Amino acid sequence: MSFLRSFVINLEHDHTRRAHMQAQLEALGMQAEFVPAVNGRALCAADYALYDRQKALRIYGVEMMDTEIGCYLSHYRLYERMVREAIPVALIMEDDIEISPAFPGIINELIADPTPPWLTVRFESLRGRVREAKTTKFKGDCVKQLHNAGLYRLHTHVLGFGAYLIRREGAEHMLRYGQRIFMPIDQTMDRYWENGITPYIVRPLPVHQRQDFESRIGARPPSRHVGQPLRVQIARRAQRLSDGLHKRLHALRNRD
């Protein structure tokens, strides 16, 4: 995988997580560049200017936390770099993951064969129904059999951004669609019916988030869930109806 550009997003002062990732990568024979994460607790005016509060309330349902904006920018700036440096495909990882020994082989197989024409492949999911799928909707279609896993095209969102492959075309999609920040970066990518990025995932999942690492996003203040004006509630309900309709239309257009 020497030709594959790999990145680990890591807060510069978080030496524990950096050491954790370095040890794993060395054990698996993988190399990656550690890139400084955007500290959500030290955002500047230019960062806040990218946040669309009204769109967040309508689509996400609540205001975003500063840490969510920081996480978003950490990934988004890597997409900008991919385009700027003409990087054809990249592996992007967060620093709180546990990696399976099968992971390097899975990456090699996916890179070696350009089919199917995925833009991104996710290696982790926070949705239990996706991790342990029992229905076609959540299991998806196995479009490629790998040596130690299968590549599945999903009919639902993934949730989770611990590790994923992304082609430059996928980065370009995200740069166009996500110029304004209105929800967390993984959920922005999950809006496949709007952004043109079909969800793909590998099972068994070769990456899991460590439960003993404290979340860098943090808990949402309870006050952000309550007291929304009626017009915001109405806009939110209308958006959910619209999303449901467009998901169904997308599924009809993309039936095999």
Tab-separated table of C-alpha atoms in Angstrom:
chain	number	residue	atom	x	y	z
A	1	MET	CA	0.000	0.000	0.000
A	2	SER	CA	2.993	2.316	-0.389
A	3	PHE	CA	1.252	4.137	-3.248
A	4	LEU	CA	-1.878	4.818	-1.186
A	5	ARG	CA	-1.999	8.128	0.663
A	6	SER	CA	-3.192	7.483	4.205
A	7	PHE	CA	-4.038	10.074	6.831
A	8	VAL	CA	-4.808	9.989	10.549
A	9	ILE	CA	-6.670	13.001	11.980
A	10	ASN	CA	-5.273	13.778	15.402
A	11	LEU	CA	-5.325	16.760	17.772
A	12	GLU	CA	-1.708	17.834	18.090
A	13	HIS	CA	-1.734	17.699	21.895
A	14	ASP	CA	-3.317	14.229	22.039
A	15	HIS	CA	-0.188	12.117	22.324
A	16	THR	CA	-2.024	9.101	23.776
A	17	ARG	CA	-4.185	8.622	20.712
A	18	ARG	CA	-1.286	9.283	18.381
A	19	ALA	CA	0.803	6.599	20.088
A	20	HIS	CA	-2.160	4.212	19.936
A	21	MET	CA	-2.497	4.672	16.172
A	22	GLN	CA	1.236	4.564	15.507
A	23	ALA	CA	1.521	1.225	17.319
A	24	GLN	CA	-1.341	-0.281	15.322
A	25	LEU	CA	-0.081	0.957	11.982
A	26	GLU	CA	3.434	-0.315	12.646
A	27	ALA	CA	2.110	-3.734	13.688
A	28	LEU	CA	0.103	-3.967	10.452
A	29	GLY	CA	2.897	-2.698	8.211
A	30	MET	CA	0.939	0.439	7.321
A	31	GLN	CA	2.154	3.998	6.971
A	32	ALA	CA	0.111	7.148	7.432
A	33	GLU	CA	0.590	10.874	7.754
A	34	PHE	CA	-0.751	12.412	10.954
A	35	VAL	CA	-2.619	15.614	10.136
A	36	PRO	CA	-3.607	18.162	12.796
A	37	ALA	CA	-7.308	18.086	13.609
A	38	VAL	CA	-9.232	21.346	13.768
A	39	ASN	CA	-9.776	22.077	17.435
A	40	GLY	CA	-13.498	22.721	17.833
A	41	ARG	CA	-12.822	24.549	21.075
A	42	ALA	CA	-10.646	27.109	19.293
A	43	LEU	CA	-12.574	27.973	16.126
A	44	CYS	CA	-11.965	31.294	14.423
A	45	ALA	CA	-14.439	33.699	12.807
A	46	ALA	CA	-13.698	32.260	9.353
A	47	ASP	CA	-14.645	28.787	10.620
A	48	TYR	CA	-17.940	30.008	12.070
A	49	ALA	CA	-18.712	31.835	8.822
A	50	LEU	CA	-19.037	28.445	7.084
A	51	TYR	CA	-21.789	27.301	9.457
A	52	ASP	CA	-25.381	27.580	8.212
A	53	ARG	CA	-27.454	27.732	11.381
A	54	GLN	CA	-30.873	27.794	9.740
A	55	LYS	CA	-30.038	24.851	7.508
A	56	ALA	CA	-28.705	22.935	10.508
A	57	LEU	CA	-31.946	23.467	12.428
A	58	ARG	CA	-34.010	22.411	9.416
A	59	ILE	CA	-32.018	19.309	8.423
A	60	TYR	CA	-30.004	18.249	11.486
A	61	GLY	CA	-32.745	19.286	13.898
A	62	VAL	CA	-30.493	21.038	16.412
A	63	GLU	CA	-27.674	23.528	16.382
A	64	MET	CA	-24.276	22.013	15.817
A	65	MET	CA	-21.710	22.003	18.584
A	66	ASP	CA	-18.355	23.667	18.024
A	67	THR	CA	-16.646	20.285	18.291
A	68	GLU	CA	-18.836	18.920	15.488
A	69	ILE	CA	-17.837	21.860	13.303
A	70	GLY	CA	-14.180	21.218	14.097
A	71	CYS	CA	-14.488	17.551	13.167
A	72	TYR	CA	-16.242	18.523	9.944
A	73	LEU	CA	-13.469	20.926	8.975
A	74	SER	CA	-10.771	18.346	9.749
A	75	HIS	CA	-12.160	16.007	7.084
A	76	TYR	CA	-13.235	18.736	4.651
A	77	ARG	CA	-9.729	20.207	4.517
A	78	LEU	CA	-8.352	16.811	3.590
A	79	TYR	CA	-10.788	16.738	0.653
A	80	GLU	CA	-9.460	20.137	-0.403
A	81	ARG	CA	-5.943	18.758	-0.171
A	82	MET	CA	-6.833	15.717	-2.272
A	83	VAL	CA	-8.038	17.980	-5.070
A	84	ARG	CA	-5.185	20.463	-4.688
A	85	GLU	CA	-2.507	17.719	-4.770
A	86	ALA	CA	-4.339	15.510	-7.303
A	87	ILE	CA	-4.466	12.557	-4.886
A	88	PRO	CA	-6.475	9.833	-6.693
A	89	VAL	CA	-7.581	7.939	-3.586
A	90	ALA	CA	-6.954	8.295	0.131
A	91	LEU	CA	-7.509	6.330	3.310
A	92	ILE	CA	-8.714	8.652	6.068
A	93	MET	CA	-8.759	7.476	9.680
A	94	GLU	CA	-9.656	9.008	13.003
A	95	ASP	CA	-7.420	8.325	15.987
A	96	ASP	CA	-9.808	6.407	18.269
A	97	ILE	CA	-10.191	3.201	16.256
A	98	GLU	CA	-9.220	-0.421	16.635
A	99	ILE	CA	-8.070	-2.006	13.367
A	100	SER	CA	-8.466	-5.662	12.363
A	101	PRO	CA	-5.413	-7.582	11.086
A	102	ALA	CA	-7.397	-8.191	7.881
A	103	PHE	CA	-7.570	-4.462	7.139
A	104	PRO	CA	-4.419	-4.045	4.972
A	105	GLY	CA	-5.441	-6.957	2.735
A	106	ILE	CA	-8.954	-5.556	2.326
A	107	ILE	CA	-7.548	-2.158	1.332
A	108	ASN	CA	-5.197	-3.759	-1.209
A	109	GLU	CA	-8.024	-5.711	-2.826
A	110	LEU	CA	-10.282	-2.675	-3.089
A	111	ILE	CA	-7.539	-0.533	-4.618
A	112	ALA	CA	-6.358	-3.214	-7.048
A	113	ASP	CA	-9.754	-3.583	-8.766
A	114	PRO	CA	-11.572	-0.401	-9.859
A	115	THR	CA	-14.976	-2.111	-9.906
A	116	PRO	CA	-17.539	-1.399	-8.651
A	117	PRO	CA	-17.201	2.358	-9.225
A	118	TRP	CA	-17.430	3.458	-5.578
A	119	LEU	CA	-16.594	6.985	-4.509
A	120	THR	CA	-16.225	6.108	-0.831
A	121	VAL	CA	-16.081	2.871	1.169
A	122	ARG	CA	-16.732	2.986	4.900
A	123	PHE	CA	-15.084	0.495	7.264
A	124	GLU	CA	-17.013	1.309	10.411
A	125	SER	CA	-20.607	2.088	11.380
A	126	LEU	CA	-22.167	3.386	14.561
A	127	ARG	CA	-25.586	2.002	13.580
A	128	GLY	CA	-26.288	-1.359	15.178
A	129	ARG	CA	-28.732	-2.241	12.390
A	130	VAL	CA	-25.968	-1.730	9.826
A	131	ARG	CA	-23.269	-3.514	11.827
A	132	GLU	CA	-25.460	-6.573	12.414
A	133	ALA	CA	-27.871	-6.362	9.507
A	134	LYS	CA	-30.897	-8.635	9.527
A	135	THR	CA	-32.875	-7.180	6.607
A	136	THR	CA	-32.056	-6.372	2.983
A	137	LYS	CA	-32.354	-2.651	3.639
A	138	PHE	CA	-29.596	-2.672	6.225
A	139	LYS	CA	-27.525	-5.502	4.778
A	140	GLY	CA	-27.456	-4.114	1.236
A	141	ASP	CA	-26.168	-5.946	-1.840
A	142	CYS	CA	-22.855	-7.797	-1.839
A	143	VAL	CA	-21.200	-6.435	-4.982
A	144	LYS	CA	-17.709	-7.831	-4.459
A	145	GLN	CA	-16.370	-10.794	-2.538
A	146	LEU	CA	-13.051	-10.090	-0.893
A	147	HIS	CA	-10.672	-12.610	0.660
A	148	ASN	CA	-11.704	-11.842	4.234
A	149	ALA	CA	-14.881	-9.816	3.750
A	150	GLY	CA	-17.514	-8.557	1.346
A	151	LEU	CA	-18.130	-5.144	-0.173
A	152	TYR	CA	-21.786	-4.123	0.201
A	153	ARG	CA	-23.745	-1.368	-1.493
A	154	LEU	CA	-26.259	-0.081	1.024
A	155	HIS	CA	-29.786	1.259	0.705
A	156	THR	CA	-29.532	3.333	3.876
A	157	HIS	CA	-27.096	5.612	5.664
A	158	VAL	CA	-23.988	4.353	7.438
A	159	LEU	CA	-23.235	6.780	10.314
A	160	GLY	CA	-19.666	6.787	11.541
A	161	PHE	CA	-16.381	8.023	10.097
A	162	GLY	CA	-13.686	6.040	11.898
A	163	ALA	CA	-12.011	4.944	8.664
A	164	TYR	CA	-12.920	5.161	4.999
A	165	LEU	CA	-11.505	5.169	1.486
A	166	ILE	CA	-12.395	8.115	-0.706
A	167	ARG	CA	-11.574	8.759	-4.353
A	168	ARG	CA	-10.791	12.257	-5.575
A	169	GLU	CA	-14.164	12.352	-7.342
A	170	GLY	CA	-15.829	11.606	-4.005
A	171	ALA	CA	-13.835	14.439	-2.416
A	172	GLU	CA	-15.033	16.755	-5.185
A	173	HIS	CA	-18.646	15.727	-4.493
A	174	MET	CA	-18.194	16.537	-0.814
A	175	LEU	CA	-16.535	19.872	-1.550
A	176	ARG	CA	-19.450	20.930	-3.720
A	177	TYR	CA	-22.214	19.589	-1.507
A	178	GLY	CA	-20.713	20.510	1.844
A	179	GLN	CA	-19.487	24.059	1.262
A	180	ARG	CA	-21.885	25.188	3.980
A	181	ILE	CA	-21.766	23.258	7.254
A	182	PHE	CA	-25.168	22.094	8.465
A	183	MET	CA	-24.652	18.682	10.073
A	184	PRO	CA	-21.765	16.381	11.115
A	185	ILE	CA	-19.449	15.318	8.292
A	186	ASP	CA	-20.422	11.624	8.311
A	187	GLN	CA	-24.114	12.499	8.140
A	188	THR	CA	-23.422	14.985	5.350
A	189	MET	CA	-21.863	12.165	3.326
A	190	ASP	CA	-24.813	9.947	4.273
A	191	ARG	CA	-27.234	12.198	2.348
A	192	TYR	CA	-26.618	10.049	-0.733
A	193	TRP	CA	-29.894	10.998	-2.435
A	194	GLU	CA	-28.598	14.574	-2.681
A	195	ASN	CA	-24.806	14.381	-2.891
A	196	GLY	CA	-24.500	11.508	-5.399
A	197	ILE	CA	-22.285	9.370	-3.124
A	198	THR	CA	-23.672	5.831	-3.011
A	199	PRO	CA	-23.000	4.201	0.412
A	200	TYR	CA	-20.611	1.242	0.416
A	201	ILE	CA	-19.397	-0.660	3.458
A	202	VAL	CA	-17.170	-3.666	4.137
A	203	ARG	CA	-18.395	-6.546	6.297
A	204	PRO	CA	-17.320	-7.963	8.635
A	205	LEU	CA	-16.391	-4.468	9.762
A	206	PRO	CA	-12.581	-4.283	9.992
A	207	VAL	CA	-12.607	-1.126	12.120
A	208	HIS	CA	-14.303	-0.333	15.432
A	209	GLN	CA	-14.217	2.708	17.661
A	210	ARG	CA	-12.582	2.169	21.027
A	211	GLN	CA	-15.060	2.555	23.845
A	212	ASP	CA	-12.400	3.438	26.410
A	213	PHE	CA	-11.449	6.668	24.628
A	214	GLU	CA	-13.517	9.674	25.631
A	215	SER	CA	-15.369	11.236	22.707
A	216	ARG	CA	-13.744	14.412	21.408
A	217	ILE	CA	-17.182	15.640	20.296
A	218	GLY	CA	-18.638	15.542	23.798
A	219	ALA	CA	-22.221	15.435	25.040
A	220	ARG	CA	-24.810	17.788	23.588
A	221	PRO	CA	-26.148	20.338	26.081
A	222	PRO	CA	-29.813	19.524	26.863
A	223	SER	CA	-30.791	23.119	26.089
A	224	ARG	CA	-30.112	22.515	22.398
A	225	HIS	CA	-33.025	20.065	22.194
A	226	VAL	CA	-35.756	22.257	23.597
A	227	GLY	CA	-37.512	25.530	23.053
A	228	GLN	CA	-37.333	25.665	19.256
A	229	PRO	CA	-39.747	28.147	17.648
A	230	LEU	CA	-42.800	26.716	15.907
A	231	ARG	CA	-41.530	27.828	12.485
A	232	VAL	CA	-38.352	25.800	13.046
A	233	GLN	CA	-40.365	22.742	14.065
A	234	ILE	CA	-42.559	23.055	10.970
A	235	ALA	CA	-39.522	23.472	8.701
A	236	ARG	CA	-37.945	20.392	10.303
A	237	ARG	CA	-41.056	18.263	9.712
A	238	ALA	CA	-41.303	19.450	6.101
A	239	GLN	CA	-37.629	18.603	5.556
A	240	ARG	CA	-38.077	15.084	6.901
A	241	LEU	CA	-41.031	14.499	4.589
A	242	SER	CA	-39.002	15.810	1.665
A	243	ASP	CA	-36.022	13.610	2.543
A	244	GLY	CA	-38.255	10.533	2.777
A	245	LEU	CA	-39.744	11.220	-0.643
A	246	HIS	CA	-36.395	11.826	-2.292
A	247	LYS	CA	-34.918	8.670	-0.747
A	248	ARG	CA	-37.745	6.629	-2.285
A	249	LEU	CA	-37.294	8.309	-5.656
A	250	HIS	CA	-33.542	7.652	-5.469
A	251	ALA	CA	-34.191	3.978	-4.717
A	252	LEU	CA	-36.527	3.702	-7.707
A	253	ARG	CA	-34.027	5.325	-10.046
A	254	ASN	CA	-31.194	3.088	-8.870
A	255	ARG	CA	-32.860	-0.300	-8.807
A	256	ASP	CA	-30.774	-3.028	-10.443
